[in-house]
Tab-separated table of C-alpha atoms in Angstrom:
chain	number	residue	atom	x	y	z
A	1	MET	CA	0.127	0.083	0.145
A	2	SER	CA	2.414	2.531	1.354
A	3	ARG	CA	4.657	1.394	-1.780
A	4	ASN	CA	1.913	2.540	-4.121
A	5	VAL	CA	1.392	5.748	-2.223
A	6	LEU	CA	4.953	7.000	-2.708
A	7	ALA	CA	5.036	5.181	-6.656
A	8	LEU	CA	1.418	7.551	-7.321
A	9	ALA	CA	3.602	10.804	-5.772
A	10	ALA	CA	6.535	9.993	-7.623
A	11	GLY	CA	4.449	9.541	-10.523
A	12	VAL	CA	2.943	12.672	-10.083
A	13	PHE	CA	6.179	14.796	-9.277
A	14	PHE	CA	7.270	13.305	-13.106
A	15	GLY	CA	4.084	14.668	-14.192
A	16	LEU	CA	4.698	18.160	-13.299
A	17	VAL	CA	8.218	18.133	-14.552
A	18	ILE	CA	7.157	16.807	-17.996
A	19	VAL	CA	4.602	19.568	-18.581
A	20	ALA	CA	6.825	21.975	-17.163
A	21	VAL	CA	9.500	21.103	-19.626
A	22	ALA	CA	7.063	20.340	-22.088
A	23	VAL	CA	5.550	24.075	-21.929
A	24	PHE	CA	9.290	25.726	-21.393
A	25	TYR	CA	10.736	24.303	-24.484
A	26	ASN	CA	7.439	24.264	-26.599
A	27	PRO	CA	8.635	24.092	-30.520
A	28	PHE	CA	5.159	25.056	-31.619
A	29	VAL	CA	5.771	29.096	-29.742
A	30	SER	CA	8.174	31.174	-32.171
A	31	GLN	CA	8.740	34.754	-31.700
A	32	GLN	CA	10.520	37.034	-34.372
A	33	GLU	CA	14.069	37.756	-33.990
A	34	LEU	CA	14.375	40.767	-36.372
A	35	SER	CA	12.627	43.700	-36.596
A	36	PRO	CA	9.428	43.866	-39.017
A	37	LEU	CA	10.747	47.559	-40.105
A	38	ALA	CA	14.018	45.645	-41.533
A	39	VAL	CA	12.418	46.041	-44.665
A	40	THR	CA	10.498	49.395	-44.997
A	41	ASP	CA	11.442	51.817	-47.600
A	42	ASN	CA	10.523	54.522	-45.155
A	43	GLU	CA	13.061	56.339	-43.305
A	44	VAL	CA	13.571	54.718	-39.758
A	45	VAL	CA	14.590	56.632	-36.520
A	46	HIS	CA	17.009	54.160	-34.144
A	47	LEU	CA	17.508	55.260	-30.516
A	48	SER	CA	19.034	53.133	-28.016
A	49	TYR	CA	19.784	53.042	-24.330
A	50	SER	CA	21.010	50.716	-21.663
A	51	VAL	CA	18.813	48.524	-20.148
A	52	ALA	CA	20.842	48.365	-17.044
A	53	ALA	CA	19.380	49.613	-14.153
A	54	THR	CA	22.494	51.786	-12.828
A	55	ASP	CA	22.747	53.344	-16.433
A	56	ALA	CA	19.355	54.479	-15.983
A	57	LEU	CA	18.575	58.163	-14.577
A	58	VAL	CA	15.922	56.825	-12.684
A	59	TYR	CA	14.616	53.239	-11.794
A	60	THR	CA	12.048	52.353	-9.775
A	61	ASN	CA	10.084	49.144	-9.115
A	62	ASN	CA	8.428	47.859	-5.698
A	63	GLY	CA	11.808	47.580	-4.313
A	64	GLU	CA	11.558	43.860	-3.594
A	65	SER	CA	12.015	43.011	-7.142
A	66	GLN	CA	15.513	41.722	-7.918
A	67	ILE	CA	16.643	44.351	-9.185
A	68	ALA	CA	17.041	47.355	-7.120
A	69	PRO	CA	15.940	50.769	-7.339
A	70	HIS	CA	18.050	53.338	-8.683
A	71	PRO	CA	19.292	55.624	-7.517
A	72	PRO	CA	18.426	53.644	-3.798
A	73	ARG	CA	16.413	56.672	-2.371
A	74	VAL	CA	13.654	56.866	-5.702
A	75	ALA	CA	10.026	56.459	-4.172
A	76	GLN	CA	9.532	52.999	-4.733
A	77	LEU	CA	6.230	51.511	-5.932
A	78	TRP	CA	4.727	49.554	-3.113
A	79	GLU	CA	0.916	50.200	-3.359
A	80	PRO	CA	-1.099	47.142	-4.842
A	81	THR	CA	-1.996	48.547	-8.026
A	82	VAL	CA	1.618	49.528	-9.395
A	83	LEU	CA	3.188	46.622	-7.425
A	84	ASP	CA	4.042	44.979	-10.388
A	85	THR	CA	5.142	48.124	-12.292
A	86	THR	CA	8.738	49.337	-13.134
A	87	VAL	CA	9.799	53.013	-14.155
A	88	SER	CA	12.915	53.912	-16.309
A	89	VAL	CA	14.068	57.359	-16.988
A	90	ASN	CA	17.025	56.767	-19.815
A	91	VAL	CA	19.356	58.797	-22.141
A	92	LEU	CA	18.567	57.935	-25.835
A	93	LYS	CA	21.040	58.044	-28.580
A	94	ASP	CA	20.962	58.018	-31.954
A	95	SER	CA	22.390	55.621	-34.101
A	96	ARG	CA	25.716	57.479	-34.575
A	97	GLY	CA	25.782	57.140	-30.482
A	98	ARG	CA	25.074	60.772	-29.865
A	99	VAL	CA	22.827	61.789	-27.117
A	100	ALA	CA	19.536	62.210	-28.503
A	101	GLY	CA	17.016	62.891	-25.695
A	102	LEU	CA	15.286	61.075	-23.029
A	103	GLY	CA	12.814	58.293	-22.804
A	104	VAL	CA	10.619	57.401	-19.566
A	105	LYS	CA	9.583	54.102	-19.848
A	106	PHE	CA	6.650	52.565	-18.002
A	107	ALA	CA	6.254	49.086	-18.142
A	108	SER	CA	3.748	46.462	-16.600
A	109	ASP	CA	3.018	42.455	-15.785
A	110	SER	CA	0.266	41.786	-18.580
A	111	ASP	CA	-2.685	39.881	-17.433
A	112	GLU	CA	-2.977	38.600	-20.869
A	113	THR	CA	0.337	36.386	-19.760
A	114	SER	CA	0.112	32.541	-21.140
A	115	ILE	CA	2.383	30.555	-20.366
A	116	LEU	CA	1.137	27.416	-22.722
A	117	ASP	CA	0.844	30.097	-25.427
A	118	GLY	CA	4.595	30.896	-24.686
A	119	LYS	CA	3.945	34.685	-23.837
A	120	ALA	CA	5.513	36.208	-20.759
A	121	LEU	CA	3.907	39.669	-21.286
A	122	ILE	CA	4.294	43.443	-20.515
A	123	ASN	CA	2.448	46.160	-21.466
A	124	SER	CA	4.660	49.134	-21.452
A	125	VAL	CA	4.727	52.725	-22.924
A	126	TRP	CA	7.661	55.166	-23.675
A	127	HIS	CA	7.253	58.521	-22.761
A	128	ILE	CA	9.914	60.406	-25.353
A	129	TYR	CA	11.167	63.802	-25.959
A	130	LEU	CA	14.311	64.734	-28.156
A	131	PRO	CA	14.768	68.169	-27.920
A	132	GLN	CA	15.999	69.014	-31.653
A	133	ARG	CA	13.152	66.726	-33.305
A	134	GLY	CA	10.280	66.595	-30.850
A	135	SER	CA	8.032	64.301	-29.141
A	136	LEU	CA	6.572	60.970	-29.412
A	137	SER	CA	4.932	58.391	-27.427
A	138	ILE	CA	5.053	54.350	-28.241
A	139	GLN	CA	2.712	51.909	-26.556
A	140	GLN	CA	3.330	48.302	-26.895
A	141	THR	CA	2.834	45.014	-25.751
A	142	GLU	CA	6.317	43.424	-25.057
A	143	ASN	CA	7.222	39.312	-25.004
A	144	TYR	CA	9.848	38.429	-22.933
A	145	TRP	CA	9.821	34.256	-23.222
A	146	ARG	CA	12.809	34.128	-24.830
A	147	TYR	CA	14.679	36.571	-22.895
A	148	ILE	CA	13.743	33.960	-20.114
A	149	GLN	CA	14.707	31.118	-22.571
A	150	ASP	CA	17.581	31.956	-23.252
A	151	ILE	CA	19.142	34.305	-20.489
A	152	VAL	CA	17.323	34.034	-17.317
A	153	PHE	CA	16.936	30.121	-16.921
A	154	PRO	CA	20.469	29.567	-18.358
A	155	ALA	CA	21.759	31.672	-15.846
A	156	TYR	CA	20.004	30.614	-13.169
A	157	ARG	CA	21.445	27.123	-13.691
A	158	SER	CA	24.955	28.531	-14.493
A	159	SER	CA	27.137	27.766	-11.592
A	160	GLY	CA	28.264	31.700	-10.942
A	161	ASP	CA	24.556	32.722	-11.226
A	162	ASN	CA	25.048	34.756	-14.650
A	163	TRP	CA	25.068	34.610	-18.262
A	164	ARG	CA	27.552	35.697	-20.906
A	165	GLY	CA	26.682	35.822	-24.787
A	166	ASN	CA	25.267	37.514	-28.223
A	167	TRP	CA	21.644	37.522	-28.015
A	168	LEU	CA	19.144	39.884	-30.472
A	169	GLN	CA	15.743	39.691	-30.330
A	170	THR	CA	12.909	41.903	-31.148
A	171	ILE	CA	10.577	41.892	-27.579
A	172	SER	CA	7.793	43.706	-29.571
A	173	ASP	CA	4.545	41.861	-29.917
A	174	GLY	CA	1.778	43.779	-31.012
A	175	PRO	CA	-0.432	45.697	-30.463
A	176	GLY	CA	0.013	46.151	-34.089
A	177	PRO	CA	0.034	43.528	-36.788
A	178	LEU	CA	3.534	41.596	-37.216
A	179	GLY	CA	3.835	42.665	-33.615
A	180	LEU	CA	4.574	46.127	-34.036
A	181	GLY	CA	3.776	48.627	-31.476
A	182	TRP	CA	2.171	51.827	-31.732
A	183	ALA	CA	4.023	55.484	-32.105
A	184	ALA	CA	1.915	58.645	-31.735
A	185	GLY	CA	4.045	61.961	-32.339
A	186	GLY	CA	3.281	65.214	-30.109
A	187	SER	CA	5.650	67.658	-31.527
A	188	GLY	CA	8.412	68.811	-34.062
A	189	GLU	CA	8.384	66.579	-36.868
A	190	PHE	CA	6.506	63.449	-35.143
A	191	ALA	CA	3.778	66.032	-34.960
A	192	GLY	CA	0.389	64.268	-35.611
A	193	ILE	CA	2.054	61.113	-37.186
A	194	ASP	CA	0.659	57.692	-36.237
A	195	THR	CA	3.231	55.057	-37.082
A	196	SER	CA	4.905	51.825	-36.308
A	197	ALA	CA	7.696	51.146	-34.069
A	198	VAL	CA	9.565	48.139	-32.500
A	199	GLU	CA	11.730	47.151	-29.670
A	200	ALA	CA	14.649	45.030	-29.533
A	201	LEU	CA	17.156	43.927	-26.842
A	202	SER	CA	20.769	43.443	-27.181
A	203	ALA	CA	22.377	41.149	-24.695
A	204	LYS	CA	25.891	40.625	-23.841
A	205	ALA	CA	25.780	39.561	-20.006
A	206	TYR	CA	23.159	38.712	-17.369
A	207	THR	CA	23.312	38.364	-13.279
A	208	ILE	CA	20.983	37.012	-10.945
A	209	ASP	CA	21.953	39.627	-8.239
A	210	LEU	CA	22.122	42.707	-10.653
A	211	GLY	CA	19.615	41.856	-13.962
A	212	PRO	CA	20.953	43.495	-17.202
A	213	VAL	CA	24.549	44.555	-17.091
A	214	ALA	CA	25.659	44.824	-20.422
A	215	MET	CA	22.335	44.942	-22.418
A	216	THR	CA	21.072	47.898	-25.074
A	217	GLY	CA	17.667	48.688	-26.166
A	218	GLU	CA	17.086	49.387	-29.595
A	219	LEU	CA	13.687	51.416	-30.652
A	220	SER	CA	13.213	51.813	-34.276
A	221	ILE	CA	9.955	54.226	-35.141
A	222	GLU	CA	9.077	54.089	-38.941
A	223	MET	CA	8.430	57.629	-40.122
A	224	PRO	CA	5.665	58.244	-42.614
A	225	PRO	CA	6.730	59.282	-45.995
A	226	ALA	CA	6.460	63.210	-46.212
A	227	LYS	CA	3.517	64.214	-47.816
A	228	PRO	CA	3.689	66.057	-51.313
A	229	GLY	CA	3.759	70.075	-50.471
A	230	THR	CA	5.418	69.338	-46.875
A	231	SER	CA	9.377	68.803	-47.597
A	232	GLY	CA	9.707	72.750	-47.816
A	233	GLU	CA	10.058	72.043	-51.828
A	234	PRO	CA	8.602	74.625	-53.951
A	235	GLN	CA	5.541	73.414	-55.835
B	1	MET	CA	3.593	0.113	-8.051
B	2	PHE	CA	4.125	0.297	-12.060
B	3	LYS	CA	0.349	1.073	-12.187
B	4	SER	CA	0.582	3.572	-9.582
B	5	LEU	CA	3.212	5.191	-11.303
B	6	ILE	CA	1.811	5.670	-14.296
B	7	ALA	CA	-1.492	6.741	-12.831
B	8	GLY	CA	0.500	9.095	-11.073
B	9	ILE	CA	2.421	10.455	-13.968
B	10	LEU	CA	-0.715	10.634	-15.999
B	11	LEU	CA	-2.272	12.656	-12.797
B	12	GLY	CA	0.746	15.064	-12.407
B	13	ILE	CA	0.475	16.024	-16.223
B	14	VAL	CA	-3.357	16.683	-16.185
B	15	ALA	CA	-2.979	18.716	-12.968
B	16	GLY	CA	-0.116	20.429	-14.176
B	17	ALA	CA	-1.612	21.307	-17.330
B	18	ALA	CA	-5.066	22.538	-15.819
B	19	ALA	CA	-2.867	24.518	-13.176
B	20	ILE	CA	-1.460	26.364	-15.947
B	21	TYR	CA	-4.237	26.725	-18.274
B	22	PHE	CA	-6.504	28.182	-14.954
B	23	VAL	CA	-4.805	30.065	-12.748
B	24	PRO	CA	-3.394	33.294	-13.662
B	25	VAL	CA	0.250	34.140	-13.825
B	26	VAL	CA	-0.422	37.683	-13.400
B	27	ASP	CA	-3.178	39.030	-11.184
B	28	LEU	CA	-3.104	42.942	-11.102
B	29	ALA	CA	-5.037	44.450	-8.470
B	30	ARG	CA	-7.302	46.799	-9.556
B	31	GLU	CA	-9.551	49.854	-8.257
B	32	ARG	CA	-12.770	50.931	-9.395
B	33	SER	CA	-13.307	53.846	-11.848
B	34	ILE	CA	-14.690	56.995	-10.448
B	35	ILE	CA	-16.499	58.507	-13.427
B	36	ASP	CA	-18.434	61.224	-13.773
B	37	VAL	CA	-21.229	61.629	-16.755
B	38	THR	CA	-21.148	65.120	-17.503
B	39	PRO	CA	-24.048	66.811	-19.418
B	40	ASN	CA	-22.747	66.822	-23.098
B	41	GLY	CA	-19.435	66.416	-21.798
B	42	GLY	CA	-18.030	62.582	-22.080
B	43	ASN	CA	-17.164	61.106	-19.131
B	44	ARG	CA	-15.211	62.731	-16.416
B	45	GLU	CA	-12.473	61.229	-14.468
B	46	VAL	CA	-10.197	63.098	-12.131
B	47	PHE	CA	-6.749	62.349	-11.448
B	48	HIS	CA	-4.205	63.982	-9.213
B	49	ALA	CA	-0.858	63.347	-7.721
B	50	ASN	CA	0.039	65.033	-3.929
B	51	ILE	CA	2.720	66.846	-4.126
B	52	PRO	CA	5.529	66.602	-2.747
B	53	ASP	CA	4.912	62.828	-1.408
B	54	ASP	CA	3.568	61.345	-5.028
B	55	ARG	CA	6.503	63.005	-6.792
B	56	ILE	CA	9.494	60.699	-7.721
B	57	LEU	CA	11.540	62.751	-10.208
B	58	ILE	CA	12.160	65.992	-11.190
B	59	GLY	CA	14.345	66.128	-14.066
B	60	VAL	CA	16.149	69.712	-14.215
B	61	PRO	CA	19.709	70.162	-14.889
B	62	ASP	CA	21.918	71.868	-11.160
B	63	GLN	CA	19.325	71.193	-9.132
B	64	ALA	CA	20.665	72.755	-5.495
B	65	GLU	CA	18.834	69.553	-4.009
B	66	PRO	CA	17.678	66.385	-6.510
B	67	LEU	CA	14.701	64.474	-6.000
B	68	PRO	CA	15.300	61.722	-6.014
B	69	ARG	CA	18.166	62.045	-3.868
B	70	GLY	CA	21.601	61.209	-5.552
B	71	LEU	CA	20.171	61.784	-9.458
B	72	GLU	CA	22.777	62.831	-11.842
B	73	TRP	CA	20.576	64.810	-14.345
B	74	PRO	CA	23.000	65.192	-16.947
B	75	ARG	CA	24.223	68.747	-17.810
B	76	ASP	CA	23.808	68.325	-21.899
B	77	GLU	CA	23.031	71.573	-23.362
B	78	LEU	CA	20.237	69.600	-24.857
B	79	PHE	CA	18.340	69.400	-22.029
B	80	ALA	CA	18.693	73.087	-20.298
B	81	ASN	CA	15.224	74.027	-21.353
B	82	SER	CA	13.038	71.136	-20.196
B	83	ARG	CA	11.530	69.850	-16.988
B	84	THR	CA	10.512	65.714	-16.856
B	85	GLU	CA	8.981	64.415	-13.711
B	86	LEU	CA	7.704	61.279	-12.628
B	87	PHE	CA	4.530	61.087	-10.334
B	88	LYS	CA	2.373	58.413	-8.506
B	89	ILE	CA	-1.380	59.324	-9.943
B	90	ARG	CA	-4.137	58.777	-7.390
B	91	ASN	CA	-7.499	58.774	-8.309
B	92	ALA	CA	-11.076	60.668	-6.411
B	93	ASN	CA	-10.404	58.383	-3.232
B	94	ASP	CA	-7.280	59.324	-2.876
B	95	VAL	CA	-5.692	55.998	-3.970
B	96	VAL	CA	-2.713	55.072	-5.924
B	97	VAL	CA	-3.814	53.721	-9.297
B	98	GLY	CA	-0.649	54.302	-11.665
B	99	VAL	CA	1.932	56.488	-12.702
B	100	ALA	CA	2.759	59.450	-14.799
B	101	SER	CA	5.494	61.175	-16.598
B	102	ARG	CA	5.057	64.920	-17.658
B	103	ILE	CA	7.637	66.463	-19.835
B	104	ALA	CA	7.171	70.463	-20.389
B	105	ALA	CA	10.011	72.573	-22.474
B	106	SER	CA	10.097	75.646	-23.936
B	107	GLY	CA	11.584	76.354	-27.548
B	108	PRO	CA	11.137	78.977	-30.085
B	109	ASP	CA	8.130	77.084	-31.245
B	110	GLY	CA	6.338	78.198	-27.906
B	111	GLY	CA	7.535	74.778	-26.435
B	112	ILE	CA	5.314	71.323	-24.914
B	113	VAL	CA	3.520	70.442	-22.117
B	114	GLU	CA	2.629	66.091	-22.443
B	115	TRP	CA	1.767	63.768	-19.906
B	116	VAL	CA	1.461	60.115	-19.681
B	117	LEU	CA	-0.667	58.252	-17.854
B	118	HIS	CA	0.034	54.737	-17.085
B	119	LEU	CA	-2.612	52.624	-15.122
B	120	PRO	CA	-1.152	48.869	-14.814
B	121	ALA	CA	-5.124	47.441	-14.953
B	122	ARG	CA	-6.613	49.761	-17.688
B	123	GLY	CA	-3.954	50.997	-19.818
B	124	SER	CA	-2.217	54.287	-20.800
B	125	GLY	CA	-2.771	57.572	-22.356
B	126	TYR	CA	-0.914	60.241	-23.836
B	127	ILE	CA	-2.127	63.426	-23.628
B	128	LEU	CA	-0.285	67.048	-24.955
B	129	MET	CA	-1.263	70.250	-23.368
B	130	ARG	CA	-1.548	73.275	-24.506
B	131	PRO	CA	1.642	75.308	-23.411
B	132	LYS	CA	0.000	78.143	-22.369
B	133	ALA	CA	-1.997	78.563	-19.451
B	134	ALA	CA	-5.344	79.649	-19.554
B	135	GLU	CA	-5.393	82.554	-16.651
B	136	GLU	CA	-2.770	81.221	-15.005
B	137	THR	CA	-5.101	78.930	-13.631
B	138	PHE	CA	-4.981	75.846	-16.068
B	139	ARG	CA	-3.591	74.161	-18.897
B	140	SER	CA	-6.302	72.245	-21.061
B	141	GLY	CA	-5.100	69.791	-23.740
B	142	ASP	CA	-6.055	66.816	-25.759
B	143	LEU	CA	-5.967	63.034	-25.768
B	144	ARG	CA	-3.511	62.269	-28.437
B	145	SER	CA	-3.712	58.309	-28.070
B	146	GLY	CA	-4.505	55.282	-25.763
B	147	THR	CA	-4.387	51.579	-25.286
B	148	ARG	CA	-6.604	49.255	-23.914
B	149	GLU	CA	-9.198	51.035	-21.826
B	150	PHE	CA	-8.097	54.318	-23.223
B	151	ALA	CA	-7.884	53.438	-27.182
B	152	GLY	CA	-10.243	54.807	-29.349
B	153	LEU	CA	-11.335	57.575	-27.178
B	154	VAL	CA	-11.059	61.355	-27.785
B	155	GLY	CA	-11.338	64.008	-25.642
B	156	SER	CA	-9.734	66.740	-23.597
B	157	ALA	CA	-7.809	67.184	-19.992
B	158	THR	CA	-6.779	70.254	-18.209
B	159	GLU	CA	-4.503	70.218	-15.534
B	160	ARG	CA	-4.248	72.972	-12.441
B	161	TRP	CA	-2.597	73.205	-9.720
B	162	VAL	CA	-4.330	73.386	-6.009
B	163	ALA	CA	-2.317	74.759	-3.043
B	164	THR	CA	-2.550	73.749	0.388
B	165	ALA	CA	-0.390	74.441	3.493
B	166	GLY	CA	3.342	74.563	2.344
B	167	GLY	CA	6.195	73.177	4.994
B	168	ASP	CA	9.719	74.256	5.332
B	169	ALA	CA	10.284	71.625	2.314
B	170	GLY	CA	8.969	74.043	-0.362
B	171	PRO	CA	5.603	74.211	-1.817
B	172	ALA	CA	2.685	71.732	-1.205
B	173	GLY	CA	-0.600	70.934	-2.618
B	174	ARG	CA	-1.701	69.013	-5.283
B	175	LEU	CA	-1.583	68.301	-8.808
B	176	GLU	CA	-4.800	67.705	-10.685
B	177	LEU	CA	-5.412	66.331	-14.444
B	178	SER	CA	-9.166	65.924	-14.614
B	179	THR	CA	-9.858	63.824	-17.900
B	180	ARG	CA	-13.125	63.643	-20.150
B	181	PHE	CA	-12.685	61.262	-22.683
B	182	VAL	CA	-15.881	59.725	-24.949
B	183	GLY	CA	-15.577	56.708	-27.364
B	184	THR	CA	-16.265	57.387	-30.706
B	185	LEU	CA	-18.728	56.364	-33.107
B	186	GLU	CA	-16.392	54.347	-35.183
B	187	ASP	CA	-14.945	52.468	-32.084
B	188	GLU	CA	-18.421	50.983	-31.803
B	189	SER	CA	-19.016	49.700	-35.057
């Protein structure tokens, strides 16, 4: 009798392990690696920032997460409604590596997250101000499934509690078609435009203690073609 | 014993799959929306930030006492004429329901004043204010775009400063953001 109970318990354990492995390595889950904007004929504005919290001007969360707020005395988001939210303020650089402006990023866990579908979702919104160009907001859903699979999990498995490598992945997963995020222009050369945007992560190092250590976020914003008569050229 | 092991494995698979399917991974805390319906004016919802308690960041160069303490704001000439602020945002019951950024900048073309509201359980809104305050008491603007609950809405917003008794730490009061958003016919079809 007791042997049967032990066998049943061991079976349940193995069954749970099988489910966990099958879900984690689900071969039917795919995520596009490259930006759909890579093939557009329109001008694309590229902006980059360091994902490491200590490189941000300000990074805050609930104060109990793996990544510590920065600077340490910043107000923390401990209230229940914002407990799963992070806010970071980043210096944005253009494609030549020059400082181009500031970006405030709000990101919250999404209740549409579905482990069975390979979707570890985050709803995020950017508030971007580029002093010489204008301002805009980017709204998107991000999928971190591949990030967890390829970086976070291997870091936990590693004896050194870290991950190193070269990893590039588009994390935007909607709400637009082809997983594109939406950008709405506010002022300057972005005034009035509604367009597509994509965010990708380029990672080189991650540690369990600090989170992303050497990781760059790359924003690509498609600029719609100028309408005839708006380019300033004589008609 | 072998049959028990097999039965256990099947039970474990079913239980694991059911748990993953039915138990939500993310369960966001939600507050009831406090909305007034105004005559011919759409839905009015008022948010506010209690100052100084709800202010997370004042992003301007060369502050004597930076907020947060330890902040190193870039001294780049690019940011000389701009001010970036972060707030926790509360509803009419004074409960924190989200976070918001406010960017103000002056320039030859008149400058900008913009808000992004992020309410994790509801969505986000991007609001463009007219830089010049009306009668120096309030500033008005329009919803530029929104996501989820705010997607497809149109409407206006006003911001105003409501002062209360200040202390040694500087001015105290409430930064109020009153929104009037309404759905469009296109959205309903």
